[in-house]
Short mmCIF file of N, CA and C and ligand atoms in Angstrom, two decimals:
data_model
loop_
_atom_site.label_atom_id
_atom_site.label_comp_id
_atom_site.label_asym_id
_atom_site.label_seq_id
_atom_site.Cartn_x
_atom_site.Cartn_y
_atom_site.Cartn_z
N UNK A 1 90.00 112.98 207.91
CA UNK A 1 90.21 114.05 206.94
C UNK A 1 90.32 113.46 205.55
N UNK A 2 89.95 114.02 204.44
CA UNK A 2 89.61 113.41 203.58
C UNK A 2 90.39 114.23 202.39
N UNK A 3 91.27 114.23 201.44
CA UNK A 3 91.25 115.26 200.92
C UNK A 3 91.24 114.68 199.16
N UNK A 4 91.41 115.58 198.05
CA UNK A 4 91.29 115.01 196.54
C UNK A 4 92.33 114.86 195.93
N UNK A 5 92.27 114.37 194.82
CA UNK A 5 93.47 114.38 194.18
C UNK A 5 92.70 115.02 192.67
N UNK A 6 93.33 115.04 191.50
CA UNK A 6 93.01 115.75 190.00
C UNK A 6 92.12 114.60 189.88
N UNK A 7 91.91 113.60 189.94
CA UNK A 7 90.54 112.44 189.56
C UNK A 7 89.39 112.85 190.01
N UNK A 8 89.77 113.59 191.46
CA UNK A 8 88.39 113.94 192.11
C UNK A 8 87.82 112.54 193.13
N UNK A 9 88.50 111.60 192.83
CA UNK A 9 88.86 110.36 194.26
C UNK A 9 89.34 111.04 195.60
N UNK A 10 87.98 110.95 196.88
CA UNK A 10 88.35 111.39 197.79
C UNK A 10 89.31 110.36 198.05
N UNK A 11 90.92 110.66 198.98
CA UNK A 11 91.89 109.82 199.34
C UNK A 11 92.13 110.15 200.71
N UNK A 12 93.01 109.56 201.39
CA UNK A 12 92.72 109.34 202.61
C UNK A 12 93.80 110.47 202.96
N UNK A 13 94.26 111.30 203.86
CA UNK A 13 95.45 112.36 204.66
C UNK A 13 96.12 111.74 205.24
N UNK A 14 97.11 111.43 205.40
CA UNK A 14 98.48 110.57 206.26
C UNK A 14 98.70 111.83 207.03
N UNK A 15 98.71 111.33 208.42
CA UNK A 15 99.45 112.25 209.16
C UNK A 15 100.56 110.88 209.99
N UNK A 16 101.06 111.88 211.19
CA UNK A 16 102.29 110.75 211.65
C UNK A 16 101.87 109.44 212.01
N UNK A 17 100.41 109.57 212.90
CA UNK A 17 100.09 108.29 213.69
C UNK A 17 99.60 107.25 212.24
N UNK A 18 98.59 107.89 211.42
CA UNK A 18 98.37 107.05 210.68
C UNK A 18 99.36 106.59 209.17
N UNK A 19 100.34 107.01 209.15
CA UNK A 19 101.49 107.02 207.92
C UNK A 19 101.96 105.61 208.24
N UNK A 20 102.04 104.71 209.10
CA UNK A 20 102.81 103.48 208.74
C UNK A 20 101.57 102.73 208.46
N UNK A 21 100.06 102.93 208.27
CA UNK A 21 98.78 101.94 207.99
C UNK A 21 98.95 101.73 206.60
N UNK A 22 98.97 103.47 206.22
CA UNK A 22 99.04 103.58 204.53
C UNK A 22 100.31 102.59 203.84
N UNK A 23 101.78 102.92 204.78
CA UNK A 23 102.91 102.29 203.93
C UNK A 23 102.57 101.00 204.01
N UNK A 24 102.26 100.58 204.99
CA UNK A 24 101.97 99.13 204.98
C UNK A 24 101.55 98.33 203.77
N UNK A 25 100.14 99.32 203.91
CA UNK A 25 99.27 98.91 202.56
C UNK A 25 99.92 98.62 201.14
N UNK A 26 101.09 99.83 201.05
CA UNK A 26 101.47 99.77 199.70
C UNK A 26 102.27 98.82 199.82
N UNK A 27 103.12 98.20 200.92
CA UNK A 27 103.55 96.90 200.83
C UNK A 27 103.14 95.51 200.94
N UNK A 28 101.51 95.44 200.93
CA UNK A 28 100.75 94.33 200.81
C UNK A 28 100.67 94.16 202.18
N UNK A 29 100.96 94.47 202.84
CA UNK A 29 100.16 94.35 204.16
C UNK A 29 99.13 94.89 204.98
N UNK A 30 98.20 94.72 205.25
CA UNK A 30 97.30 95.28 205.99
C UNK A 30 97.62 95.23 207.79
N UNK A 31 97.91 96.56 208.62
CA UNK A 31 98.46 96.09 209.60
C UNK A 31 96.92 96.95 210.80
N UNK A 32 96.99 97.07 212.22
CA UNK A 32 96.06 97.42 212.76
C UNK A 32 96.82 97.34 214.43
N UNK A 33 96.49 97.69 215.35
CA UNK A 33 97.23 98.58 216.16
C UNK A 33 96.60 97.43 217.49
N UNK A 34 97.22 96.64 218.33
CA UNK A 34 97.05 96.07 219.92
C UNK A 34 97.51 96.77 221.05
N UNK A 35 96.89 96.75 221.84
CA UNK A 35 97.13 97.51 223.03
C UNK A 35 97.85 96.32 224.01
N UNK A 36 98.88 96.74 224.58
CA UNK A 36 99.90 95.82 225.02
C UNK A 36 99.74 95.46 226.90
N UNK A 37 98.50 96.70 226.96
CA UNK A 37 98.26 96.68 228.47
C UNK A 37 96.53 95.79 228.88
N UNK A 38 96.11 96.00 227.76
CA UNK A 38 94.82 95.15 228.05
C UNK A 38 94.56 93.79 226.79
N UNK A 39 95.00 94.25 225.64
CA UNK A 39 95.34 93.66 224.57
C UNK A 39 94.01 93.75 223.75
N UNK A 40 93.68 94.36 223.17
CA UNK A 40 91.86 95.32 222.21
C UNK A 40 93.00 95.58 221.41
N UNK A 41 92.24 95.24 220.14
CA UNK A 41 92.76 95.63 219.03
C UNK A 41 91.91 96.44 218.26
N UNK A 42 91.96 97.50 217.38
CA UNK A 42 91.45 98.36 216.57
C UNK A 42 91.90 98.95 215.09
N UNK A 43 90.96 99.88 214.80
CA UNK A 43 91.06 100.43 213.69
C UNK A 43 90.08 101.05 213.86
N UNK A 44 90.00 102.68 213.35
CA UNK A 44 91.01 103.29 212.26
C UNK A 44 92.74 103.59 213.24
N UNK A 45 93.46 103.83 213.14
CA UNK A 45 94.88 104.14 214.30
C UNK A 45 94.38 105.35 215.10
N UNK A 46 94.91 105.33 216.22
CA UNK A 46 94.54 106.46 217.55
C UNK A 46 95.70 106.08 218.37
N UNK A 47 95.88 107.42 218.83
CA UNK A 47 97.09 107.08 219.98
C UNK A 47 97.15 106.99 220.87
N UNK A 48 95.62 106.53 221.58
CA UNK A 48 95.88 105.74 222.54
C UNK A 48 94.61 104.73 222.57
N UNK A 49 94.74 103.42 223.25
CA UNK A 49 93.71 102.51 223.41
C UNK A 49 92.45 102.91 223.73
N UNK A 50 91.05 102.45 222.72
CA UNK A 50 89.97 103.14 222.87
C UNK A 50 89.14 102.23 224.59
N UNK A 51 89.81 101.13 224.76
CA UNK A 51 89.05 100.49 225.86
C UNK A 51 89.95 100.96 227.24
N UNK A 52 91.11 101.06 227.66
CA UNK A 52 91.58 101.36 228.56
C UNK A 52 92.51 102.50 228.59
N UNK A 53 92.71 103.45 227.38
CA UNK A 53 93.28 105.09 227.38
C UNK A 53 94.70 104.86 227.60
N UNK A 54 95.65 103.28 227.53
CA UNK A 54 96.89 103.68 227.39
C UNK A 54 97.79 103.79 226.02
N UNK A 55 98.52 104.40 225.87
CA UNK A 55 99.22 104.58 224.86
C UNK A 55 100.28 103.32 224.26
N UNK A 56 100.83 102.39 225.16
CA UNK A 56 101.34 101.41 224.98
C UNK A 56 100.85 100.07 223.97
N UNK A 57 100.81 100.72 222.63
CA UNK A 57 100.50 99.78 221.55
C UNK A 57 101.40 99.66 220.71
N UNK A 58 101.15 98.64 219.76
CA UNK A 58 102.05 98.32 218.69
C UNK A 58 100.95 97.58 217.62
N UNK A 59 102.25 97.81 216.68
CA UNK A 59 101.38 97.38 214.90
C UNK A 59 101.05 96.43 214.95
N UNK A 60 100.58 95.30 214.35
CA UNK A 60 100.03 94.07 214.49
C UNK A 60 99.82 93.93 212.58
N UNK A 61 100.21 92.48 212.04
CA UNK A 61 99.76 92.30 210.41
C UNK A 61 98.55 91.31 210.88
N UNK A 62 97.53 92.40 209.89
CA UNK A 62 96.68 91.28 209.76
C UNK A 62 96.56 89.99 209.33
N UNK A 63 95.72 89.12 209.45
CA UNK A 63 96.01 87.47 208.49
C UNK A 63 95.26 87.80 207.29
N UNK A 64 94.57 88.83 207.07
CA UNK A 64 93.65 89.01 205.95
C UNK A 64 92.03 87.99 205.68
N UNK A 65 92.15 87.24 207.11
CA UNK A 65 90.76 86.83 206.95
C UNK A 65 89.63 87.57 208.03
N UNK A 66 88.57 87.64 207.30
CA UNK A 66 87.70 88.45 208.05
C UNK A 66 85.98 88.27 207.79
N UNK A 67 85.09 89.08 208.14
CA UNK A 67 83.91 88.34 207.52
C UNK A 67 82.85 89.53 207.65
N UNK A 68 81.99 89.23 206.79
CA UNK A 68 80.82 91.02 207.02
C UNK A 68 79.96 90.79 208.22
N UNK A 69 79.84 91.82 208.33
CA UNK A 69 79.22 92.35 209.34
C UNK A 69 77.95 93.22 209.07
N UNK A 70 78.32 93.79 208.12
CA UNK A 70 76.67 94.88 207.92
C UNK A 70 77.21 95.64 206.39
N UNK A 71 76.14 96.15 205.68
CA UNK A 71 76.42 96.88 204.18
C UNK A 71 75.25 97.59 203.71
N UNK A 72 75.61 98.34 203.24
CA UNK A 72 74.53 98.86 202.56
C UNK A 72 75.05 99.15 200.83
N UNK A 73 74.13 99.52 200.37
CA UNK A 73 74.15 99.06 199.05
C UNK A 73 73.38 100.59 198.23
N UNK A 74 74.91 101.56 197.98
CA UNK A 74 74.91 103.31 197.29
C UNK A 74 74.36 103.12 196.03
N UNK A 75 73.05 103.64 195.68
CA UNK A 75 71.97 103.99 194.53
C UNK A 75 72.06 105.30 194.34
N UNK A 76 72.78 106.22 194.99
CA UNK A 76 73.03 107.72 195.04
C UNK A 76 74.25 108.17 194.79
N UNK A 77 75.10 108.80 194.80
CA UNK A 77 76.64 109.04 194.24
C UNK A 77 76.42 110.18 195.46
N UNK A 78 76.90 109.92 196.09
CA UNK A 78 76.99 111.15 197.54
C UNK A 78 78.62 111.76 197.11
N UNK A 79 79.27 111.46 196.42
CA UNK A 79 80.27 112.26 196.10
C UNK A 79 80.58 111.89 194.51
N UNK A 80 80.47 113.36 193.59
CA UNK A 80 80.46 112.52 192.16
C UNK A 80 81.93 111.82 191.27
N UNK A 81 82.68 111.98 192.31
CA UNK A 81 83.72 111.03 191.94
C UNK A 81 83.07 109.58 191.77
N UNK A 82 82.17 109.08 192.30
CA UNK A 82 81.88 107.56 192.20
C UNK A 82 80.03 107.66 191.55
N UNK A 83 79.99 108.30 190.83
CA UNK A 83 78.54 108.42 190.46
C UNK A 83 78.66 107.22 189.42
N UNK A 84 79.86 106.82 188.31
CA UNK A 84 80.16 105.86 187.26
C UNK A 84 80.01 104.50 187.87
N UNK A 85 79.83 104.24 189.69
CA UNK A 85 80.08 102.99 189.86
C UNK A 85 79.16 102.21 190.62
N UNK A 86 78.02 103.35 190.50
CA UNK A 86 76.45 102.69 191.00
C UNK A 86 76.13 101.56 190.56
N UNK A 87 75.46 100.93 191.24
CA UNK A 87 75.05 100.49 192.34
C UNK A 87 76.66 99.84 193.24
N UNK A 88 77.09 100.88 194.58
CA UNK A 88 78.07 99.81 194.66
C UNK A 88 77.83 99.30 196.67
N UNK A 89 78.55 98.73 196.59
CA UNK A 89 78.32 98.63 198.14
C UNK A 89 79.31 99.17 199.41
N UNK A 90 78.94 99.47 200.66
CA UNK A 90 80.07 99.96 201.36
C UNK A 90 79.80 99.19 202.69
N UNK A 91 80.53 98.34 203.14
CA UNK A 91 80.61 97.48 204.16
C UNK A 91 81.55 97.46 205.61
N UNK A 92 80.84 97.02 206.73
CA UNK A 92 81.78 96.91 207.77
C UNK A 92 82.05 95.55 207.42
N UNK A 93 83.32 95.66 207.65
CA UNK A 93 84.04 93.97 208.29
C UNK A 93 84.77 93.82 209.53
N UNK A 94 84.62 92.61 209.71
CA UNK A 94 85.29 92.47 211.03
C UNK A 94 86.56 91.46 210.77
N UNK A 95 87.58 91.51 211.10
CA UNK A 95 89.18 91.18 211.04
C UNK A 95 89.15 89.83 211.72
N UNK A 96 89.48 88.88 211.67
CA UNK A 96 89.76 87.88 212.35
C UNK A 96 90.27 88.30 213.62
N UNK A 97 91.18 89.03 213.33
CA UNK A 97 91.95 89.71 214.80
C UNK A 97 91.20 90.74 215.78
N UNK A 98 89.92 90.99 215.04
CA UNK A 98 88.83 91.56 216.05
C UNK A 98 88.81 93.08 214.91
N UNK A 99 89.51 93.77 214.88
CA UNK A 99 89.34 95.44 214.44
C UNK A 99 88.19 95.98 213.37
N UNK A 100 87.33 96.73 213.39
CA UNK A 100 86.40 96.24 212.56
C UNK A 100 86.55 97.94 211.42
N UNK A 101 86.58 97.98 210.14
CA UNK A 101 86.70 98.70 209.59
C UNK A 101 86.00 98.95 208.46
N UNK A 102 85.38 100.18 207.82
CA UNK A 102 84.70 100.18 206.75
C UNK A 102 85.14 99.83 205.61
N UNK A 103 84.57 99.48 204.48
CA UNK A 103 85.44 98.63 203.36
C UNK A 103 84.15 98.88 202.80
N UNK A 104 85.12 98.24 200.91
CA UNK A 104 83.95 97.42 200.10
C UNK A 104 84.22 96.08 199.74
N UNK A 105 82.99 95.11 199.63
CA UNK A 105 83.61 94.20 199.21
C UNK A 105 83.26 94.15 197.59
N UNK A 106 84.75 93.50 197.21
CA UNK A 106 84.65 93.49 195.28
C UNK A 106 84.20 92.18 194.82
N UNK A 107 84.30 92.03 193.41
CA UNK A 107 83.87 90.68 192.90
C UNK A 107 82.59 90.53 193.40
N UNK A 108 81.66 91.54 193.48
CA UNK A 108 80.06 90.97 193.96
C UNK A 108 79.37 91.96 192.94
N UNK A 109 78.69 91.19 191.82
CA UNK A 109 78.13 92.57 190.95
C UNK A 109 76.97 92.70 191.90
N UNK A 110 76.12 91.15 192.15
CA UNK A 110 74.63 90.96 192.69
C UNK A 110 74.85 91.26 194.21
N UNK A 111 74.02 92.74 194.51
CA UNK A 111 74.02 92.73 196.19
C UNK A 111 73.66 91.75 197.07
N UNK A 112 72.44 90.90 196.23
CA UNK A 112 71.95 89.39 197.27
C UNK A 112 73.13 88.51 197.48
N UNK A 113 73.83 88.64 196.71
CA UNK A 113 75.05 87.63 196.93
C UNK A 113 75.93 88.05 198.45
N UNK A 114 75.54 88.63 198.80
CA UNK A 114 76.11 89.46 200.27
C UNK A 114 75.29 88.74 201.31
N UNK A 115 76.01 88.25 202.35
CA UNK A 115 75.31 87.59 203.24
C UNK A 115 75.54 87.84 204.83
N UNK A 116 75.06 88.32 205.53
CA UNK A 116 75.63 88.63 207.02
C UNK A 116 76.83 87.25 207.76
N UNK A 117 77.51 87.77 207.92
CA UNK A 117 78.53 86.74 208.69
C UNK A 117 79.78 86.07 207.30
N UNK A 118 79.22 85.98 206.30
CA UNK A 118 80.26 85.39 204.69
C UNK A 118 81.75 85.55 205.06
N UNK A 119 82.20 84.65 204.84
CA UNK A 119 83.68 84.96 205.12
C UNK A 119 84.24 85.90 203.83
N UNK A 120 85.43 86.46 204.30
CA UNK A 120 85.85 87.37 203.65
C UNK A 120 87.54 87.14 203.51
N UNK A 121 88.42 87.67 202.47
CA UNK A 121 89.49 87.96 202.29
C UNK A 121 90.09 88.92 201.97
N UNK A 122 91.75 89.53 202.59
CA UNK A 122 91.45 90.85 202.29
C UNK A 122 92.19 91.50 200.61
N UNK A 123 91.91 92.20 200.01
CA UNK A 123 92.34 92.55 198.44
C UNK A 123 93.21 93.57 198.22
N UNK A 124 94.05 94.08 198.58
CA UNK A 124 94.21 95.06 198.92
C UNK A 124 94.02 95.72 197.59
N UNK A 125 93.44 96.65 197.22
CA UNK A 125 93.28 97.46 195.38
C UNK A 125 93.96 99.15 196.04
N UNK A 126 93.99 99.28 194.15
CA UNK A 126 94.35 100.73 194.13
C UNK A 126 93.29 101.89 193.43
N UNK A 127 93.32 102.76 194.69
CA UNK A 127 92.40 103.86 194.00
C UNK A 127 92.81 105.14 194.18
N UNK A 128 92.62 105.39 192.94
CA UNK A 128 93.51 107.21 193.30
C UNK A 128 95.20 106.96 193.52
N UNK A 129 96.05 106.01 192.98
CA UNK A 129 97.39 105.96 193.26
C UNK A 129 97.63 105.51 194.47
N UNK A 130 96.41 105.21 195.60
CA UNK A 130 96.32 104.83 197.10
C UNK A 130 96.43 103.20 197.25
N UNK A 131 97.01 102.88 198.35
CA UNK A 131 96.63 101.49 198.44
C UNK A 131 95.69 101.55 199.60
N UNK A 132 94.51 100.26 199.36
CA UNK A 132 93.34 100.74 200.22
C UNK A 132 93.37 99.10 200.14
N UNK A 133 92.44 98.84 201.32
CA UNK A 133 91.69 97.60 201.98
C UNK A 133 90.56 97.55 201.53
N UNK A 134 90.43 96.51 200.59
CA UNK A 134 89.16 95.90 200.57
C UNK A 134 88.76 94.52 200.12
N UNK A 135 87.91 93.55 200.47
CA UNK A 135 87.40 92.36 200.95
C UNK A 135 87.10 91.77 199.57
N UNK A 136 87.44 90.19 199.13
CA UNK A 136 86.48 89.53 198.51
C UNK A 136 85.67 88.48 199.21
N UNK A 137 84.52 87.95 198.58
CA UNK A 137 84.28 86.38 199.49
C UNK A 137 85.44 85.38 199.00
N UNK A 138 85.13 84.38 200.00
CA UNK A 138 86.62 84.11 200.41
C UNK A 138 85.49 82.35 200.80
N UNK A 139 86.88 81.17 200.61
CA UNK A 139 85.71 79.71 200.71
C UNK A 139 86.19 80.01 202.45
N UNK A 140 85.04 79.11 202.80
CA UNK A 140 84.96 79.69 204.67
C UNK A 140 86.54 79.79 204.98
N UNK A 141 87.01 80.25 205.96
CA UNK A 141 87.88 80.71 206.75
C UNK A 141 88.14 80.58 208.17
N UNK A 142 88.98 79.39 208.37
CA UNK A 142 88.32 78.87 210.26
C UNK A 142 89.72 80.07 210.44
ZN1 ZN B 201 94.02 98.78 226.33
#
């Protein structure tokens, strides 16, 4: 669910399950949810494990290293809150800890500079008064 604020920045809806991802965030942490019966970790939060359907999970902090996975690169403003910030990019990453989530990565004006597999770090920025997850390159990351 997506809803606006007066900027016109779509922001994200906190409901109960997902309200401790957001607080997290605003406390510099990026956290993501293990399943305690098979142990799959994920993202976005769900209340119950997407590989074996039990409910028996807990929060987990990320380490903040992670690395791309796939991107594409917005020449269109599909919502005109972000029409000012073309050409930008919108990326999956994947978490060191496995969870893989949509993001952007920053500090990249040049899209070639994007490379499948690049290690990544996580940034946490603010948009819309939100704290949100998103990636810079990062020197490799074992
Ligand atoms: Zn499970």
């Amino acid at each position: 669910m997506i809803a606006e604020n007066t900027a016109g920045v779509p922001l994200p809806v906190r409901d109960a399950l997902s309200d401790p991802y957001w607080t997290a965030l605003e406390d510099g942490r990026h956290i993501f949810q293990r399943c305690g019966a098979c142990g799959h970790a994920w993202l976005p939060p769900r209340a119950e494990c997407p590989v074996c359907l039990q409910a028996a999970w807990a929060w987990e902090t990320a380490s903040g290293d992670a690395r791309l996975i796939s991107w594409v690169v917005y020449h269109t403003a599909f919502h005109p809150a972000f029409a000012d910030r073309l050409p930008y990019n919108v990326a999956v990453v994947e978490l060191r800890e496995g969870p893989r989530l949509i993001s952007n990565i920053s500090g990249v004006d040049d899209p070639e500079a994007l490379q499948i597999e690049m290690p990544l770090r996580l940034s946490i920025e603010r948009e819309g008064g939100v704290a949100i997850p998103r990636y810079v390159p990062a020197p490799e990351n074992g």
